[in-house]
C-alpha atoms as a PDB file:
ATOM      1  CA  UNK A   1     -62.777   1.243 -33.620  1.00  0.00           C
ATOM      2  CA  UNK A   2     -59.339   3.285 -32.312  1.00  0.00           C
ATOM      3  CA  UNK A   3     -56.221   3.618 -33.964  1.00  0.00           C
ATOM      4  CA  UNK A   4     -54.052   0.720 -34.441  1.00  0.00           C
ATOM      5  CA  UNK A   5     -56.929  -1.474 -35.994  1.00  0.00           C
ATOM      6  CA  UNK A   6     -56.471  -1.309 -39.843  1.00  0.00           C
ATOM      7  CA  UNK A   7     -59.733  -1.507 -42.208  1.00  0.00           C
ATOM      8  CA  UNK A   8     -61.655  -0.166 -39.539  1.00  0.00           C
ATOM      9  CA  UNK A   9     -65.035   0.086 -41.409  1.00  0.00           C
ATOM     10  CA  UNK A  10     -64.520  -3.221 -43.047  1.00  0.00           C
ATOM     11  CA  UNK A  11     -63.558  -4.252 -39.075  1.00  0.00           C
ATOM     12  CA  UNK A  12     -66.995  -2.710 -37.551  1.00  0.00           C
ATOM     13  CA  UNK A  13     -68.954  -5.266 -39.964  1.00  0.00           C
ATOM     14  CA  UNK A  14     -67.290  -8.211 -38.760  1.00  0.00           C
ATOM     15  CA  UNK A  15     -66.957  -7.855 -35.244  1.00  0.00           C
ATOM     16  CA  UNK A  16     -67.895  -5.319 -31.852  1.00  0.00           C
ATOM     17  CA  UNK A  17     -65.461  -3.614 -29.956  1.00  0.00           C
ATOM     18  CA  UNK A  18     -66.354  -2.376 -26.552  1.00  0.00           C
ATOM     19  CA  UNK A  19     -63.487  -0.384 -24.324  1.00  0.00           C
ATOM     20  CA  UNK A  20     -64.362   0.897 -20.333  1.00  0.00           C
ATOM     21  CA  UNK A  21     -62.009   2.288 -17.969  1.00  0.00           C
ATOM     22  CA  UNK A  22     -60.584   0.805 -14.770  1.00  0.00           C
ATOM     23  CA  UNK A  23     -61.398   1.212 -11.748  1.00  0.00           C
ATOM     24  CA  UNK A  24     -59.430   4.335  -9.360  1.00  0.00           C
ATOM     25  CA  UNK A  25     -57.356   2.150  -7.525  1.00  0.00           C
ATOM     26  CA  UNK A  26     -55.686   0.390 -11.619  1.00  0.00           C
ATOM     27  CA  UNK A  27     -56.116   3.999 -13.475  1.00  0.00           C
ATOM     28  CA  UNK A  28     -52.040   4.364 -13.002  1.00  0.00           C
ATOM     29  CA  UNK A  29     -51.505   0.952 -14.717  1.00  0.00           C
ATOM     30  CA  UNK A  30     -54.702   0.200 -17.083  1.00  0.00           C
ATOM     31  CA  UNK A  31     -55.364   2.363 -19.786  1.00  0.00           C
ATOM     32  CA  UNK A  32     -58.405   0.493 -20.241  1.00  0.00           C
ATOM     33  CA  UNK A  33     -60.368  -2.947 -21.100  1.00  0.00           C
ATOM     34  CA  UNK A  34     -61.266  -3.889 -24.354  1.00  0.00           C
ATOM     35  CA  UNK A  35     -63.894  -6.676 -25.297  1.00  0.00           C
ATOM     36  CA  UNK A  36     -64.361  -7.960 -28.870  1.00  0.00           C
ATOM     37  CA  UNK A  37     -67.230 -10.034 -29.689  1.00  0.00           C
ATOM     38  CA  UNK A  38     -68.449 -11.471 -33.248  1.00  0.00           C
ATOM     39  CA  UNK A  39     -69.933 -14.481 -34.881  1.00  0.00           C
ATOM     40  CA  UNK A  40     -69.064 -15.014 -38.163  1.00  0.00           C
ATOM     41  CA  UNK A  41     -71.445 -18.652 -38.496  1.00  0.00           C
ATOM     42  CA  UNK A  42     -71.936 -19.402 -41.667  1.00  0.00           C
ATOM     43  CA  UNK A  43     -69.286 -17.295 -42.833  1.00  0.00           C
ATOM     44  CA  UNK A  44     -65.527 -17.501 -43.763  1.00  0.00           C
ATOM     45  CA  UNK A  45     -63.034 -17.196 -41.203  1.00  0.00           C
ATOM     46  CA  UNK A  46     -61.956 -12.986 -41.099  1.00  0.00           C
ATOM     47  CA  UNK A  47     -58.324 -11.758 -40.299  1.00  0.00           C
ATOM     48  CA  UNK A  48     -58.104  -8.885 -38.446  1.00  0.00           C
ATOM     49  CA  UNK A  49     -54.953  -6.877 -39.301  1.00  0.00           C
ATOM     50  CA  UNK A  50     -53.381  -4.481 -35.822  1.00  0.00           C
ATOM     51  CA  UNK A  51     -50.750  -1.811 -35.996  1.00  0.00           C
ATOM     52  CA  UNK A  52     -49.220  -2.423 -32.374  1.00  0.00           C
ATOM     53  CA  UNK A  53     -48.899   0.299 -29.918  1.00  0.00           C
ATOM     54  CA  UNK A  54     -46.218   0.213 -27.522  1.00  0.00           C
ATOM     55  CA  UNK A  55     -48.614  -1.398 -24.925  1.00  0.00           C
ATOM     56  CA  UNK A  56     -48.193  -4.803 -22.911  1.00  0.00           C
ATOM     57  CA  UNK A  57     -51.616  -6.561 -22.869  1.00  0.00           C
ATOM     58  CA  UNK A  58     -53.116  -9.128 -20.519  1.00  0.00           C
ATOM     59  CA  UNK A  59     -55.936 -11.312 -22.585  1.00  0.00           C
ATOM     60  CA  UNK A  60     -58.078 -13.594 -21.828  1.00  0.00           C
ATOM     61  CA  UNK A  61     -59.037 -16.342 -24.594  1.00  0.00           C
ATOM     62  CA  UNK A  62     -61.123 -19.542 -25.051  1.00  0.00           C
ATOM     63  CA  UNK A  63     -58.026 -20.785 -25.901  1.00  0.00           C
ATOM     64  CA  UNK A  64     -55.951 -19.325 -23.028  1.00  0.00           C
ATOM     65  CA  UNK A  65     -54.606 -16.142 -20.813  1.00  0.00           C
ATOM     66  CA  UNK A  66     -51.820 -14.944 -21.709  1.00  0.00           C
ATOM     67  CA  UNK A  67     -49.618 -11.542 -21.740  1.00  0.00           C
ATOM     68  CA  UNK A  68     -48.442  -9.496 -24.584  1.00  0.00           C
ATOM     69  CA  UNK A  69     -45.598  -8.019 -24.813  1.00  0.00           C
ATOM     70  CA  UNK A  70     -45.129  -4.763 -27.576  1.00  0.00           C
ATOM     71  CA  UNK A  71     -45.326  -6.236 -30.990  1.00  0.00           C
ATOM     72  CA  UNK A  72     -43.238  -4.962 -33.605  1.00  0.00           C
ATOM     73  CA  UNK A  73     -44.523  -6.495 -36.377  1.00  0.00           C
ATOM     74  CA  UNK A  74     -48.131  -5.727 -37.928  1.00  0.00           C
ATOM     75  CA  UNK A  75     -50.108  -8.472 -35.770  1.00  0.00           C
ATOM     76  CA  UNK A  76     -52.655 -10.749 -37.449  1.00  0.00           C
ATOM     77  CA  UNK A  77     -55.639 -12.315 -35.730  1.00  0.00           C
ATOM     78  CA  UNK A  78     -58.166 -14.619 -37.061  1.00  0.00           C
ATOM     79  CA  UNK A  79     -61.893 -15.115 -35.953  1.00  0.00           C
ATOM     80  CA  UNK A  80     -64.333 -17.846 -36.784  1.00  0.00           C
ATOM     81  CA  UNK A  81     -67.343 -19.089 -35.770  1.00  0.00           C
ATOM     82  CA  UNK A  82     -68.474 -16.994 -32.577  1.00  0.00           C
ATOM     83  CA  UNK A  83     -66.638 -16.196 -29.717  1.00  0.00           C
ATOM     84  CA  UNK A  84     -65.204 -13.472 -27.481  1.00  0.00           C
ATOM     85  CA  UNK A  85     -61.897 -12.136 -26.037  1.00  0.00           C
ATOM     86  CA  UNK A  86     -61.167  -9.626 -23.236  1.00  0.00           C
ATOM     87  CA  UNK A  87     -57.990  -7.686 -23.234  1.00  0.00           C
ATOM     88  CA  UNK A  88     -56.809  -5.364 -20.589  1.00  0.00           C
ATOM     89  CA  UNK A  89     -54.360  -2.832 -22.379  1.00  0.00           C
ATOM     90  CA  UNK A  90     -51.607  -1.462 -19.729  1.00  0.00           C
ATOM     91  CA  UNK A  91     -50.393   2.035 -20.086  1.00  0.00           C
ATOM     92  CA  UNK A  92     -47.289   2.446 -21.848  1.00  0.00           C
ATOM     93  CA  UNK A  93     -45.013   1.765 -19.116  1.00  0.00           C
ATOM     94  CA  UNK A  94     -47.822   0.391 -16.395  1.00  0.00           C
ATOM     95  CA  UNK A  95     -47.190  -3.380 -16.688  1.00  0.00           C
ATOM     96  CA  UNK A  96     -43.855  -2.631 -15.711  1.00  0.00           C
ATOM     97  CA  UNK A  97     -44.397  -2.363 -11.508  1.00  0.00           C
ATOM     98  CA  UNK A  98     -46.186  -5.770 -12.446  1.00  0.00           C
ATOM     99  CA  UNK A  99     -43.427  -7.495 -14.148  1.00  0.00           C
ATOM    100  CA  UNK A 100     -40.692  -6.260 -11.582  1.00  0.00           C
ATOM    101  CA  UNK A 101     -38.118  -6.814 -14.421  1.00  0.00           C
ATOM    102  CA  UNK A 102     -37.355  -4.959 -17.817  1.00  0.00           C
ATOM    103  CA  UNK A 103     -40.097  -4.973 -20.257  1.00  0.00           C
ATOM    104  CA  UNK A 104     -37.819  -5.488 -23.117  1.00  0.00           C
ATOM    105  CA  UNK A 105     -38.341  -9.213 -21.977  1.00  0.00           C
ATOM    106  CA  UNK A 106     -41.486  -9.615 -23.374  1.00  0.00           C
ATOM    107  CA  UNK A 107     -40.889  -7.347 -26.554  1.00  0.00           C
ATOM    108  CA  UNK A 108     -42.185  -9.484 -29.713  1.00  0.00           C
ATOM    109  CA  UNK A 109     -42.996 -12.154 -27.495  1.00  0.00           C
ATOM    110  CA  UNK A 110     -46.413 -13.900 -26.109  1.00  0.00           C
ATOM    111  CA  UNK A 111     -46.006 -15.336 -22.892  1.00  0.00           C
ATOM    112  CA  UNK A 112     -49.101 -17.613 -20.445  1.00  0.00           C
ATOM    113  CA  UNK A 113     -50.611 -15.004 -17.867  1.00  0.00           C
ATOM    114  CA  UNK A 114     -50.090 -18.266 -15.095  1.00  0.00           C
ATOM    115  CA  UNK A 115     -45.929 -16.966 -15.479  1.00  0.00           C
ATOM    116  CA  UNK A 116     -46.970 -13.704 -13.589  1.00  0.00           C
ATOM    117  CA  UNK A 117     -50.213 -14.624 -11.844  1.00  0.00           C
ATOM    118  CA  UNK A 118     -50.465 -18.344 -11.116  1.00  0.00           C
ATOM    119  CA  UNK A 119     -53.260 -21.232 -11.432  1.00  0.00           C
ATOM    120  CA  UNK A 120     -55.669 -18.431 -10.235  1.00  0.00           C
ATOM    121  CA  UNK A 121     -55.147 -16.696 -13.728  1.00  0.00           C
ATOM    122  CA  UNK A 122     -57.323 -19.905 -14.916  1.00  0.00           C
ATOM    123  CA  UNK A 123     -60.184 -19.681 -12.973  1.00  0.00           C
ATOM    124  CA  UNK A 124     -60.276 -15.937 -13.480  1.00  0.00           C
ATOM    125  CA  UNK A 125     -59.895 -16.851 -17.363  1.00  0.00           C
ATOM    126  CA  UNK A 126     -63.210 -19.150 -17.513  1.00  0.00           C
ATOM    127  CA  UNK A 127     -65.631 -16.767 -15.631  1.00  0.00           C
ATOM    128  CA  UNK A 128     -64.491 -14.293 -17.764  1.00  0.00           C
ATOM    129  CA  UNK A 129     -65.491 -16.529 -20.721  1.00  0.00           C
ATOM    130  CA  UNK A 130     -68.643 -17.163 -18.969  1.00  0.00           C
ATOM    131  CA  UNK A 131     -69.807 -14.192 -18.705  1.00  0.00           C
ATOM    132  CA  UNK A 132     -69.254 -12.519 -21.344  1.00  0.00           C
ATOM    133  CA  UNK A 133     -70.764 -15.870 -23.297  1.00  0.00           C
ATOM    134  CA  UNK A 134     -74.437 -14.841 -23.665  1.00  0.00           C
ATOM    135  CA  UNK A 135     -73.094 -11.534 -25.319  1.00  0.00           C
ATOM    136  CA  UNK A 136     -71.798 -13.471 -28.071  1.00  0.00           C
ATOM    137  CA  UNK A 137     -75.322 -14.919 -28.946  1.00  0.00           C
ATOM    138  CA  UNK A 138     -76.393 -11.533 -29.455  1.00  0.00           C
ATOM    139  CA  UNK A 139     -73.766 -10.388 -32.100  1.00  0.00           C
ATOM    140  CA  UNK A 140     -75.828 -10.209 -35.204  1.00  0.00           C
ATOM    141  CA  UNK A 141     -73.285 -11.069 -38.122  1.00  0.00           C
ATOM    142  CA  UNK A 142     -70.853  -8.736 -36.197  1.00  0.00           C
ATOM    143  CA  UNK A 143     -72.679  -5.619 -37.304  1.00  0.00           C
ATOM    144  CA  UNK A 144     -75.642  -5.494 -34.971  1.00  0.00           C
ATOM    145  CA  UNK A 145     -76.333  -3.369 -32.212  1.00  0.00           C
ATOM    146  CA  UNK A 146     -74.805  -4.445 -28.950  1.00  0.00           C
ATOM    147  CA  UNK A 147     -76.931  -6.791 -26.910  1.00  0.00           C
ATOM    148  CA  UNK A 148     -79.027  -4.998 -23.985  1.00  0.00           C
ATOM    149  CA  UNK A 149     -77.015  -7.613 -21.781  1.00  0.00           C
ATOM    150  CA  UNK A 150     -73.867  -6.073 -23.111  1.00  0.00           C
ATOM    151  CA  UNK A 151     -72.997  -3.631 -20.006  1.00  0.00           C
ATOM    152  CA  UNK A 152     -73.971  -6.223 -17.745  1.00  0.00           C
ATOM    153  CA  UNK A 153     -71.666  -9.235 -18.981  1.00  0.00           C
ATOM    154  CA  UNK A 154     -69.508  -6.228 -19.123  1.00  0.00           C
ATOM    155  CA  UNK A 155     -69.120  -5.244 -15.661  1.00  0.00           C
ATOM    156  CA  UNK A 156     -68.986  -8.461 -14.487  1.00  0.00           C
ATOM    157  CA  UNK A 157     -66.058  -9.620 -16.703  1.00  0.00           C
ATOM    158  CA  UNK A 158     -64.263  -5.888 -15.240  1.00  0.00           C
ATOM    159  CA  UNK A 159     -65.201  -7.518 -12.003  1.00  0.00           C
ATOM    160  CA  UNK A 160     -62.621 -10.652 -12.603  1.00  0.00           C
ATOM    161  CA  UNK A 161     -60.348  -9.348 -14.035  1.00  0.00           C
ATOM    162  CA  UNK A 162     -59.401  -5.861 -11.551  1.00  0.00           C
ATOM    163  CA  UNK A 163     -60.315  -9.198  -8.574  1.00  0.00           C
ATOM    164  CA  UNK A 164     -56.989 -10.856 -10.270  1.00  0.00           C
ATOM    165  CA  UNK A 165     -55.087  -7.593 -11.104  1.00  0.00           C
ATOM    166  CA  UNK A 166     -55.281  -6.155  -7.445  1.00  0.00           C
ATOM    167  CA  UNK A 167     -54.662  -9.469  -6.249  1.00  0.00           C
ATOM    168  CA  UNK A 168     -50.624  -8.515  -6.888  1.00  0.00           C
ATOM    169  CA  UNK A 169     -51.967  -4.723  -7.182  1.00  0.00           C
ATOM    170  CA  UNK A 170     -47.820  -3.444  -7.084  1.00  0.00           C
ATOM    171  CA  UNK A 171     -46.998   0.157  -5.487  1.00  0.00           C
ATOM    172  CA  UNK A 172     -47.611   3.162  -7.732  1.00  0.00           C
ATOM    173  CA  UNK A 173     -44.173   3.824  -9.978  1.00  0.00           C
ATOM    174  CA  UNK A 174     -43.184   7.791 -10.336  1.00  0.00           C
ATOM    175  CA  UNK A 175     -41.028   6.414 -13.384  1.00  0.00           C
ATOM    176  CA  UNK A 176     -43.769   3.999 -14.790  1.00  0.00           C
ATOM    177  CA  UNK A 177     -45.488   7.503 -14.517  1.00  0.00           C
ATOM    178  CA  UNK A 178     -42.883   9.376 -16.197  1.00  0.00           C
ATOM    179  CA  UNK A 179     -42.469   7.201 -18.973  1.00  0.00           C
ATOM    180  CA  UNK A 180     -46.094   7.098 -19.642  1.00  0.00           C
ATOM    181  CA  UNK A 181     -46.482  11.204 -19.765  1.00  0.00           C
ATOM    182  CA  UNK A 182     -43.481  11.029 -22.053  1.00  0.00           C
ATOM    183  CA  UNK A 183     -45.331   8.293 -24.392  1.00  0.00           C
ATOM    184  CA  UNK A 184     -48.513  10.313 -24.463  1.00  0.00           C
ATOM    185  CA  UNK A 185     -46.281  13.129 -24.891  1.00  0.00           C
ATOM    186  CA  UNK A 186     -45.658  11.695 -28.343  1.00  0.00           C
ATOM    187  CA  UNK A 187     -48.259  10.587 -29.673  1.00  0.00           C
ATOM    188  CA  UNK A 188     -49.944  13.862 -28.933  1.00  0.00           C
ATOM    189  CA  UNK A 189     -47.077  16.112 -30.684  1.00  0.00           C
ATOM    190  CA  UNK A 190     -46.823  15.315 -33.991  1.00  0.00           C
ATOM    191  CA  UNK A 191     -43.792  18.144 -33.647  1.00  0.00           C
ATOM    192  CA  UNK A 192     -42.080  15.838 -31.254  1.00  0.00           C
ATOM    193  CA  UNK A 193     -39.888  14.107 -34.034  1.00  0.00           C
ATOM    194  CA  UNK A 194     -36.824  13.423 -33.152  1.00  0.00           C
ATOM    195  CA  UNK A 195     -34.925  11.877 -29.543  1.00  0.00           C
ATOM    196  CA  UNK A 196     -32.892  14.607 -28.640  1.00  0.00           C
ATOM    197  CA  UNK A 197     -35.892  16.979 -28.219  1.00  0.00           C
ATOM    198  CA  UNK A 198     -38.152  14.290 -26.062  1.00  0.00           C
ATOM    199  CA  UNK A 199     -34.517  14.204 -24.118  1.00  0.00           C
ATOM    200  CA  UNK A 200     -34.692  17.507 -23.629  1.00  0.00           C
ATOM    201  CA  UNK A 201     -38.063  17.822 -22.254  1.00  0.00           C
ATOM    202  CA  UNK A 202     -37.764  14.965 -20.023  1.00  0.00           C
ATOM    203  CA  UNK A 203     -34.635  17.104 -18.749  1.00  0.00           C
ATOM    204  CA  UNK A 204     -32.523  13.311 -19.265  1.00  0.00           C
ATOM    205  CA  UNK A 205     -29.689  12.607 -21.494  1.00  0.00           C
ATOM    206  CA  UNK A 206     -30.590  10.726 -24.609  1.00  0.00           C
ATOM    207  CA  UNK A 207     -28.888   7.746 -23.267  1.00  0.00           C
ATOM    208  CA  UNK A 208     -30.614   7.478 -19.701  1.00  0.00           C
ATOM    209  CA  UNK A 209     -33.981   8.275 -21.816  1.00  0.00           C
ATOM    210  CA  UNK A 210     -33.321   5.156 -24.004  1.00  0.00           C
ATOM    211  CA  UNK A 211     -32.464   2.750 -20.987  1.00  0.00           C
ATOM    212  CA  UNK A 212     -35.972   4.047 -19.604  1.00  0.00           C
ATOM    213  CA  UNK A 213     -38.115   2.821 -22.371  1.00  0.00           C
ATOM    214  CA  UNK A 214     -36.476  -0.739 -22.489  1.00  0.00           C
ATOM    215  CA  UNK A 215     -37.182  -1.010 -19.084  1.00  0.00           C
ATOM    216  CA  UNK A 216     -40.610   0.399 -19.275  1.00  0.00           C
ATOM    217  CA  UNK A 217     -42.016   0.209 -22.757  1.00  0.00           C
ATOM    218  CA  UNK A 218     -39.821  -2.217 -24.044  1.00  0.00           C
ATOM    219  CA  UNK A 219     -39.119  -0.156 -27.304  1.00  0.00           C
ATOM    220  CA  UNK A 220     -36.877   2.994 -27.948  1.00  0.00           C
ATOM    221  CA  UNK A 221     -38.154   5.966 -27.667  1.00  0.00           C
ATOM    222  CA  UNK A 222     -37.255   6.467 -31.737  1.00  0.00           C
ATOM    223  CA  UNK A 223     -39.746   3.188 -32.958  1.00  0.00           C
ATOM    224  CA  UNK A 224     -42.762   5.232 -30.409  1.00  0.00           C
ATOM    225  CA  UNK A 225     -42.435   8.057 -32.875  1.00  0.00           C
ATOM    226  CA  UNK A 226     -42.310   6.368 -35.712  1.00  0.00           C
ATOM    227  CA  UNK A 227     -45.107   3.563 -34.941  1.00  0.00           C
ATOM    228  CA  UNK A 228     -47.445   7.032 -33.757  1.00  0.00           C
ATOM    229  CA  UNK A 229     -46.346   8.421 -37.248  1.00  0.00           C
ATOM    230  CA  UNK A 230     -48.152   4.918 -38.942  1.00  0.00           C
ATOM    231  CA  UNK A 231     -50.481   5.402 -36.876  1.00  0.00           C
ATOM    232  CA  UNK A 232     -51.591   8.867 -38.311  1.00  0.00           C
ATOM    233  CA  UNK A 233     -50.733   7.617 -41.603  1.00  0.00           C
ATOM    234  CA  UNK A 234     -52.619   4.524 -41.962  1.00  0.00           C
ATOM    235  CA  UNK A 235     -55.724   6.790 -40.183  1.00  0.00           C
ATOM    236  CA  UNK A 236     -55.221   9.085 -42.775  1.00  0.00           C
ATOM    237  CA  UNK A 237     -54.746   7.265 -46.086  1.00  0.00           C
ATOM    238  CA  UNK A 238     -58.084   4.809 -44.331  1.00  0.00           C
ATOM    239  CA  UNK A 239     -60.311   7.932 -43.982  1.00  0.00           C
ATOM    240  CA  UNK A 240     -61.940   8.009 -47.547  1.00  0.00           C
ATOM    241  CA  UNK A 241     -60.822  10.988 -48.091  1.00  0.00           C
ATOM    242  CA  UNK A 242     -57.988  12.020 -50.736  1.00  0.00           C
ATOM    243  CA  UNK A 243     -54.496  12.495 -49.594  1.00  0.00           C
ATOM    244  CA  UNK A 244     -51.847  14.546 -50.851  1.00  0.00           C
ATOM    245  CA  UNK A 245     -49.061  12.027 -49.802  1.00  0.00           C
ATOM    246  CA  UNK A 246     -46.036  14.954 -50.281  1.00  0.00           C
ATOM    247  CA  UNK A 247     -47.839  17.303 -47.822  1.00  0.00           C
ATOM    248  CA  UNK A 248     -48.433  14.423 -45.412  1.00  0.00           C
ATOM    249  CA  UNK A 249     -45.213  13.212 -45.004  1.00  0.00           C
ATOM    250  CA  UNK A 250     -43.449  16.867 -44.366  1.00  0.00           C
ATOM    251  CA  UNK A 251     -46.467  16.934 -41.665  1.00  0.00           C
ATOM    252  CA  UNK A 252     -45.261  13.319 -39.943  1.00  0.00           C
ATOM    253  CA  UNK A 253     -42.151  14.589 -40.318  1.00  0.00           C
ATOM    254  CA  UNK A 254     -40.517  12.158 -43.004  1.00  0.00           C
ATOM    255  CA  UNK A 255     -37.826  13.747 -45.384  1.00  0.00           C
ATOM    256  CA  UNK A 256     -40.051  13.648 -48.671  1.00  0.00           C
ATOM    257  CA  UNK A 257     -42.831  11.319 -49.670  1.00  0.00           C
ATOM    258  CA  UNK A 258     -40.774   8.410 -50.793  1.00  0.00           C
ATOM    259  CA  UNK A 259     -40.135   7.993 -47.210  1.00  0.00           C
ATOM    260  CA  UNK A 260     -43.128   7.764 -46.356  1.00  0.00           C
ATOM    261  CA  UNK A 261     -44.030   5.369 -48.888  1.00  0.00           C
ATOM    262  CA  UNK A 262     -40.950   3.094 -47.697  1.00  0.00           C
ATOM    263  CA  UNK A 263     -41.996   2.748 -44.143  1.00  0.00           C
ATOM    264  CA  UNK A 264     -45.272   2.527 -44.856  1.00  0.00           C
ATOM    265  CA  UNK A 265     -45.129  -0.478 -47.284  1.00  0.00           C
ATOM    266  CA  UNK A 266     -42.560  -2.238 -45.027  1.00  0.00           C
ATOM    267  CA  UNK A 267     -44.768  -2.277 -42.168  1.00  0.00           C
ATOM    268  CA  UNK A 268     -48.052  -2.441 -43.631  1.00  0.00           C
ATOM    269  CA  UNK A 269     -47.066  -4.864 -46.545  1.00  0.00           C
ATOM    270  CA  UNK A 270     -48.942  -2.153 -49.258  1.00  0.00           C
ATOM    271  CA  UNK A 271     -48.583   0.840 -50.434  1.00  0.00           C
ATOM    272  CA  UNK A 272     -50.631   3.866 -48.637  1.00  0.00           C
ATOM    273  CA  UNK A 273     -51.964   4.131 -51.827  1.00  0.00           C
ATOM    274  CA  UNK A 274     -53.154   0.639 -51.975  1.00  0.00           C
ATOM    275  CA  UNK A 275     -54.351   1.090 -48.975  1.00  0.00           C
ATOM    276  CA  UNK A 276     -56.631   3.952 -49.192  1.00  0.00           C
ATOM    277  CA  UNK A 277     -58.208   2.466 -52.193  1.00  0.00           C
ATOM    278  CA  UNK A 278     -62.105   1.261 -51.437  1.00  0.00           C
ATOM    279  CA  UNK A 279     -62.342  -1.843 -50.283  1.00  0.00           C
ATOM    280  CA  UNK A 280     -65.155  -4.564 -50.473  1.00  0.00           C
ATOM    281  CA  UNK A 281     -66.263  -6.942 -48.150  1.00  0.00           C
END
C-alpha cells in the first residue's frame, strides 16, 4: 500500500490500489498515478485513514475533480458501494510550475480542478471514470486479484490525465527540482533531523530554505522532517513485530520515548502501542 496508508493489512482487504509511473515528459513534475478500486456492496462503509505526504494531488472521482494541497492533518476517506478514483501525485514542489503561485495557498485546502484546467477537466473526469468502470466490477470484495482488463483500463485513464496535464505543461523549473531533491533527502536520511543541517547541505540560509519550501512545497522543512519520522514510526508500529519504543524514538531523533508517543498520539489520534495492537476486520 505504501507509507501513509494506515493499517495497510486491513486496507488491502477493502480496496485494491495500483500505481503507475508517468511519461518522460511529465516525470519532472509527476511522481506517480494512483488508482484505488473497491466493491463494498452489501458491506458497511469503510473509513481509510491517510497520513499525508508533502505532495499536491489532482484527484478525479465520481463526485468531481479537485486539487488537494498538502494536508497537515490526518486525512480520512469513507468508501462505500463500488467505485474508483484516479489520482495524480505530483513530485514535492512539482505542482508549483503549474500553479504559478506559492503552493502555501493550497495547504490544508481542496479546490475545484477547473480553477486551473478550465472546463476541459470535467470532460477528462468523465472519460477517466468511464474508462475505469469495467475494472470496478472485477474487484472481488475489494481483496481479489486485479481484473484482466485493469492494465488496459489504467492505460486509458493515464492517457486522458496526461493529455490534460500536457495541455498546460510548463517549462521545467530548476528550483522545483532542487526542492524535490531536498525532500527526497529528508525522507531517505533519518540522520537529517534539523533544518540547519538541511540548510548547510543545500548551501542556502535557513531563512531562504523556509521561504523556498513555503513557495514550492506548502509546508516548512521542519514539518517535512517531522512527518517523515511519523511515517517511519507508523510503518514500524504496524509491521506486526515487537517494537522497542525507546530505541525507535532514539533512531528517529526524538529526545525520548515520551516525545515520540506524544507526537504520534496527537497526529494519529492513538498511541503507538495502541496502533501496534492487532486489528480485526
